[in-house]
Coordinates of C-alpha atoms in Angstrom, one line a residue:
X235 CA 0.0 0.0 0.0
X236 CA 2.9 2.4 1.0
X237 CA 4.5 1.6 -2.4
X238 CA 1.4 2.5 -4.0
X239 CA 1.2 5.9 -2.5
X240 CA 4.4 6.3 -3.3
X241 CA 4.3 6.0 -6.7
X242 CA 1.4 7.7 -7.2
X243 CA 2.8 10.7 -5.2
X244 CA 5.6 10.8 -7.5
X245 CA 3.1 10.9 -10.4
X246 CA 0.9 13.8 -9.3
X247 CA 4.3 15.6 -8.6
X248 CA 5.5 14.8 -12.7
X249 CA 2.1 15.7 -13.6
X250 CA 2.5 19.0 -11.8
X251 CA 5.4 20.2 -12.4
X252 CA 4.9 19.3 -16.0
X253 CA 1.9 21.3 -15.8
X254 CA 3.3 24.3 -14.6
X255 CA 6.1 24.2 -17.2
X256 CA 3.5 24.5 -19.6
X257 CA 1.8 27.4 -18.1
X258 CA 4.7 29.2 -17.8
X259 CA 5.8 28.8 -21.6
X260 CA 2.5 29.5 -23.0
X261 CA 2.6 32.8 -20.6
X262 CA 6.1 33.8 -21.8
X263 CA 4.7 33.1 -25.4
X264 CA 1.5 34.9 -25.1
X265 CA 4.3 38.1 -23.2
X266 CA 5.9 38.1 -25.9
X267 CA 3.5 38.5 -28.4
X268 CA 1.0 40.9 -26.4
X269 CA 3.1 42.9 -24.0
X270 CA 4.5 46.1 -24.4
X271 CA 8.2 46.9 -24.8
X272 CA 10.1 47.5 -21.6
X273 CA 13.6 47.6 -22.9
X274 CA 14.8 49.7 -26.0
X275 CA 16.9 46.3 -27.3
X276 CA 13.1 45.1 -27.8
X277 CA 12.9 47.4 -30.7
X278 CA 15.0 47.4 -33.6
X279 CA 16.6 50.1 -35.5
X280 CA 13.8 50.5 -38.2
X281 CA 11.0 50.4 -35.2
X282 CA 13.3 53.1 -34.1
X283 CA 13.9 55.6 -36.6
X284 CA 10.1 56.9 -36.9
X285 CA 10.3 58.0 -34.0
X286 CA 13.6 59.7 -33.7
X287 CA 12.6 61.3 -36.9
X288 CA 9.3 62.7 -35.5
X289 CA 11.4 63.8 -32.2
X290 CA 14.1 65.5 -34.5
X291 CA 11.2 67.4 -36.1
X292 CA 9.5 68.4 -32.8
X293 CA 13.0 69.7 -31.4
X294 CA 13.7 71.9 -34.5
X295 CA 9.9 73.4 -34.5
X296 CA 10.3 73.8 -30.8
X297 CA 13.8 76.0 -31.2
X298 CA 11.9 77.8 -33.8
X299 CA 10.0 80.1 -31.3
X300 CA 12.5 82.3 -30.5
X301 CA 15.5 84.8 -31.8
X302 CA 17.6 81.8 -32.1
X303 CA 20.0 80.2 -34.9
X304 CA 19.9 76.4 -35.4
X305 CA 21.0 73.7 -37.4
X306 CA 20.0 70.5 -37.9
X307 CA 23.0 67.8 -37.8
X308 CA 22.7 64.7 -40.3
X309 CA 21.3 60.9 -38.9
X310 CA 24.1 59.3 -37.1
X311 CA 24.2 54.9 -37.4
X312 CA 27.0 54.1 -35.3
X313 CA 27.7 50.7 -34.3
X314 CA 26.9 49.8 -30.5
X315 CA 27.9 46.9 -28.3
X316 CA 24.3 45.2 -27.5
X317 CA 25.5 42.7 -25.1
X318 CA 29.0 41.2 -24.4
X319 CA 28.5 39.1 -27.6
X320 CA 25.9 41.0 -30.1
X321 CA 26.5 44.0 -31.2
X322 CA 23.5 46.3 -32.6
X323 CA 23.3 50.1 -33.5
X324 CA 22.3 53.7 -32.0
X325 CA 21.0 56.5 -34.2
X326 CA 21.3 59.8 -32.9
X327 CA 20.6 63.5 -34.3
X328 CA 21.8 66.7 -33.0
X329 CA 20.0 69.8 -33.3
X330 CA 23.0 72.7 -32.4
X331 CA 20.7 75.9 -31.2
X332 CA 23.5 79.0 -31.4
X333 CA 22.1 81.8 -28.4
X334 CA 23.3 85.4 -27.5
X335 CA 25.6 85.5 -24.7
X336 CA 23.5 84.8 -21.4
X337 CA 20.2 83.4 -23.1
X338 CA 21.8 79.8 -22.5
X339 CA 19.1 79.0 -19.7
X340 CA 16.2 81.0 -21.5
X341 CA 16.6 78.8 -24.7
X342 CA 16.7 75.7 -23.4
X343 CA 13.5 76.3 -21.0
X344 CA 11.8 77.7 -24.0
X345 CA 12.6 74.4 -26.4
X346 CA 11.8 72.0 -23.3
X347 CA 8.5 74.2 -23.4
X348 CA 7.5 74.0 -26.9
X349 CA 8.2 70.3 -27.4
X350 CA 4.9 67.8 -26.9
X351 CA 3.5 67.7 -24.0
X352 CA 3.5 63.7 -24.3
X353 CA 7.3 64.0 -24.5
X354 CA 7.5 65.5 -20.3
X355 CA 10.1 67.5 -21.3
X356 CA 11.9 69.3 -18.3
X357 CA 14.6 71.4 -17.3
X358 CA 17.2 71.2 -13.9
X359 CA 19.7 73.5 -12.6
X360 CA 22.7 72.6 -10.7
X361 CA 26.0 74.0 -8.7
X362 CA 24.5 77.5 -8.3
X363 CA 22.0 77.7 -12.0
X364 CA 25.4 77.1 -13.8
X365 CA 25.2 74.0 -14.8
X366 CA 21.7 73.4 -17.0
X367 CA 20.1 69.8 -17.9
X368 CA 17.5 69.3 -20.3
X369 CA 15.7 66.3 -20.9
X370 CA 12.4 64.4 -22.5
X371 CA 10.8 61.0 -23.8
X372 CA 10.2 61.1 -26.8
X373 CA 8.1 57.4 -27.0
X374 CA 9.5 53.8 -27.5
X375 CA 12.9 54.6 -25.8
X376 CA 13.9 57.5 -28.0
X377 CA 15.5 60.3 -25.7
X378 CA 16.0 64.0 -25.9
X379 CA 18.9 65.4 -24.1
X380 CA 21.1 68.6 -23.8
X381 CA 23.7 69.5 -21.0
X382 CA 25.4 73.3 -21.5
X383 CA 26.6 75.5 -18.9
X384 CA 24.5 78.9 -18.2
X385 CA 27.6 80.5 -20.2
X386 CA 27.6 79.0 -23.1
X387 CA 26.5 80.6 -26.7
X388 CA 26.4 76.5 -28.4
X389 CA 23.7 74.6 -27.1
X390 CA 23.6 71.1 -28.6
X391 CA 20.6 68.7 -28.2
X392 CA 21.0 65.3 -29.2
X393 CA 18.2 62.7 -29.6
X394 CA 19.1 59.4 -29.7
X395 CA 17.6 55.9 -30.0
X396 CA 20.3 54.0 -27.5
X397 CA 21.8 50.8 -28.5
X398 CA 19.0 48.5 -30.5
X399 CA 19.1 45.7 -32.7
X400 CA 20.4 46.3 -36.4
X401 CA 18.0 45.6 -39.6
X402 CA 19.3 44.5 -43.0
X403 CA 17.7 47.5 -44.7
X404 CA 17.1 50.9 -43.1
X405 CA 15.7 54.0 -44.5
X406 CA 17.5 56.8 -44.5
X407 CA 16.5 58.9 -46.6
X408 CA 14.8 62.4 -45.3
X409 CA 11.9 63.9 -46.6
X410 CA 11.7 66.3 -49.6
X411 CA 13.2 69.3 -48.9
X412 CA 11.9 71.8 -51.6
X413 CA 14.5 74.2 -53.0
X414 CA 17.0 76.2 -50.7
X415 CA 16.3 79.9 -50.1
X416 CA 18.1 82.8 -52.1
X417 CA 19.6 83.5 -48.8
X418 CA 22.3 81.0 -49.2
X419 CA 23.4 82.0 -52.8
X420 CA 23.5 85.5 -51.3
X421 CA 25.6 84.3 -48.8
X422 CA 28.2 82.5 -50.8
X423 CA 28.5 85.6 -53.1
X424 CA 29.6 87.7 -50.4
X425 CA 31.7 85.3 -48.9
X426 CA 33.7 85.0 -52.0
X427 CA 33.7 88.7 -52.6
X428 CA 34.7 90.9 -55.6
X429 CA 36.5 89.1 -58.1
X430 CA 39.4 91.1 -59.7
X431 CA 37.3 92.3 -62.6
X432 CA 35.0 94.3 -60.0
X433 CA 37.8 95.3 -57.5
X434 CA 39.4 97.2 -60.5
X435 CA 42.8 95.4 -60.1
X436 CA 45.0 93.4 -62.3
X437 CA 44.0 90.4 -62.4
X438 CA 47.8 89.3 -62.3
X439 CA 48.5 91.1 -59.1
X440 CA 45.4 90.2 -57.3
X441 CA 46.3 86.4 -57.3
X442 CA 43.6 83.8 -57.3
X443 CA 39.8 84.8 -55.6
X444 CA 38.2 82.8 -53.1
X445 CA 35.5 82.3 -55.7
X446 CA 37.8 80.4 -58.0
X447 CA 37.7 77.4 -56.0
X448 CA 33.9 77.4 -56.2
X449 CA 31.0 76.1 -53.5
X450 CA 31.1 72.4 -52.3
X451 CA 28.5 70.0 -53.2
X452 CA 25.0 71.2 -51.5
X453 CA 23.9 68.5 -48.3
X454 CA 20.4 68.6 -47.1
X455 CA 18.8 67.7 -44.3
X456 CA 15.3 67.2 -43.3
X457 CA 12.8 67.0 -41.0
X458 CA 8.9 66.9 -40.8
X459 CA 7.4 69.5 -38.4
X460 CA 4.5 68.1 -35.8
X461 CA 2.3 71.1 -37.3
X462 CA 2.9 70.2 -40.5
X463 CA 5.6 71.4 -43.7
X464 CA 9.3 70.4 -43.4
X465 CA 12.4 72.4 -42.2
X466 CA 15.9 71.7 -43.8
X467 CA 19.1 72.7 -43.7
X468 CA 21.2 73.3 -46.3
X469 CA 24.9 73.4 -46.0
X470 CA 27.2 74.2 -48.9
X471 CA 30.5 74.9 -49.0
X472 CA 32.4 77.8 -50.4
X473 CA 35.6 78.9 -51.1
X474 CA 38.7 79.6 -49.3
X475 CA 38.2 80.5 -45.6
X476 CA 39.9 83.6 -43.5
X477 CA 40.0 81.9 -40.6
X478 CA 40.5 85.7 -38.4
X479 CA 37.0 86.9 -40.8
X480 CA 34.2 89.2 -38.8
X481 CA 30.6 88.6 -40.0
X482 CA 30.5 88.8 -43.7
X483 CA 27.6 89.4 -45.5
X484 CA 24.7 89.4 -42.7
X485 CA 22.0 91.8 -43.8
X486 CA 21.8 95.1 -43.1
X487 CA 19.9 95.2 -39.7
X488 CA 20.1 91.9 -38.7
X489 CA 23.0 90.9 -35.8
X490 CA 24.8 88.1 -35.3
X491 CA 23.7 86.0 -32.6
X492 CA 26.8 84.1 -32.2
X493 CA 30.4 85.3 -33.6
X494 CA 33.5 83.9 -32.9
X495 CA 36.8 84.8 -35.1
X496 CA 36.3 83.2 -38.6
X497 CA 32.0 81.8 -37.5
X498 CA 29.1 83.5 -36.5
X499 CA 25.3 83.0 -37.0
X500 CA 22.4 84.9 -36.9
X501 CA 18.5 84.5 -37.6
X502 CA 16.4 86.6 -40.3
X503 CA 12.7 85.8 -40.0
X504 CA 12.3 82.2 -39.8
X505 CA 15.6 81.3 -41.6
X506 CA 19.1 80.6 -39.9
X507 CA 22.8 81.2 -41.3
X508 CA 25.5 79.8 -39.9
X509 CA 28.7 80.5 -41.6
X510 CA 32.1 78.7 -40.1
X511 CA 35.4 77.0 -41.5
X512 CA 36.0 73.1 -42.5
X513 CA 39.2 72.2 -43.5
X514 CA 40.2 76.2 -44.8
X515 CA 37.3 76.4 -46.7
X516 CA 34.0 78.2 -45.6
X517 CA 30.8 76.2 -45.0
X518 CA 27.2 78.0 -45.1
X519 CA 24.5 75.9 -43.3
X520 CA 21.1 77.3 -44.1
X521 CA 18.4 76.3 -41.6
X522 CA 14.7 76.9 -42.4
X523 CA 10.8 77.6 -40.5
X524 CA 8.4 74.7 -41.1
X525 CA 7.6 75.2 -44.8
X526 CA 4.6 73.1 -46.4

């Protein structure tokens, strides 16, 4: 009878354990397939990149509203280490915002304002309102961060996806742009300035022009706006560089929010310059408002 018991003991504890081994696989199945996310390396790269895009957009609109200068920086793939054997990818965009002296605090509490409210976008302040934090969730993992001191004229906020899984095939691409604004040929002209002909000179005396070299290739870079319409930048390089240069052809009126010795940048209605030196040459980056 004991023996009996035994054995059946032994089967009801098989049976159960069996049981619950079932259970718990068709629960981690039925996870899998219904829960949400809760890390980012649930979500590849191409899950990703919708919604960095959409972020990237909302930051630019956001540093639209006020007197600043802004770029928008091209869509970074850099390779990440997933885990100590896989490795996967991050994609990140920077947005640089270029602020009068002082306005460092102001701009970044105004772009934390005028993102989504969805995104909970906030500011800190630490060691004596020097050193300035922004932050905000864009969805899905995507993050929105900046870190300047109170001094500085260069803010720069980059969003970023963190590391995530790679994907045979990803879209980069931006949106259509439309055509770039006068204000960048105008630029380029005057940052090449008179050629010998208009100066009056020999032209054998006056050497070679800036202009000779002629503008760089033309990169875009584009964004859709949450309102609606895209902004771009255009950058395009131009001739030879002076790298000791003050502000050259800024319209009459208008001042430079930014200006070191050989860069500067300044905002005309809803359009940025931004006008510095890559390897001795000039390079123009033309940043537009939301345009449909």
């Amino acid at each position: 009878m004991t023996a009996v018991t035994e054995a059946g003991r032994r089967r009801w504890l098989i049976g159960g354990v069996t049981a619950w081994a079932v259970l718990l696989l068709g629960g981690g199945l039925w996870s899998v397939r219904s829960d949400p996310p809760t890390v980012p390396e649930q979500r590849d790269a191409g899950q990703a990149l919708p919604v960095l895009r959409e972020a990237a957009g909302a930051v630019v609109s956001a540093a639209q509203g006020g007197e600043w200068a802004l770029r928008l920086g091209e869509l970074r793939v850099e390779e990440c280490a997933l885990t100590p054997a896989w490795d996967g990818v991050e994609l990140s965009r920077e947005v640089t915002v270029y602020v009068p002296e002082g306005e460092a605090h102001a701009a970044l509490d105004g772009i934390a304002a005028g993102l989504p409210a969805g995104y909970r976008a906030g500011m800190t302040v630490a060691r004596g309102a020097t050193r300035l934090s922004l932050f905000a969730d864009a969805g899905e993992f995507v993050g929105i961060a900046a870190e300047a001191s109170s001094a500085d004229q260069v803010l720069r906020i980059l969003i970023s996806s963190g590391c995530r899984p790679g994907v045979e095939r990803l879209d980069r691409a931006d949106p259509a742009s439309g055509p770039a604004p006068e204000l960048l040929t105008g630029t380029l002209a005057a940052l090449s300035g008179p050629g010998p002909a208009e100066s009056g000179g020999d032209p054998a005396d006056d050497g070679p022009s800036p202009a000779d070299d002629g503008p760089g290739t033309m990169e875009i870079r584009a964004v859709a706006c949450p309102d609606g319409g895209i902004a771009a930048t255009f950058v395009a390089g131009g001739g030879a560089a002076q790298p000791d240069s003050q502000p050259v052809g800024v319209p009459e009126g208008t001042l430079p929010v930014w200006v070191e010795p050989g860069a500067w940048a300044y905002r005309i209605g809803s359009e940025s310059v931004v006008v510095t030196t890559e390897g001795g040459r000039w390079q123009v980056s033309l940043t537009t408002g939301c345009r449909q």
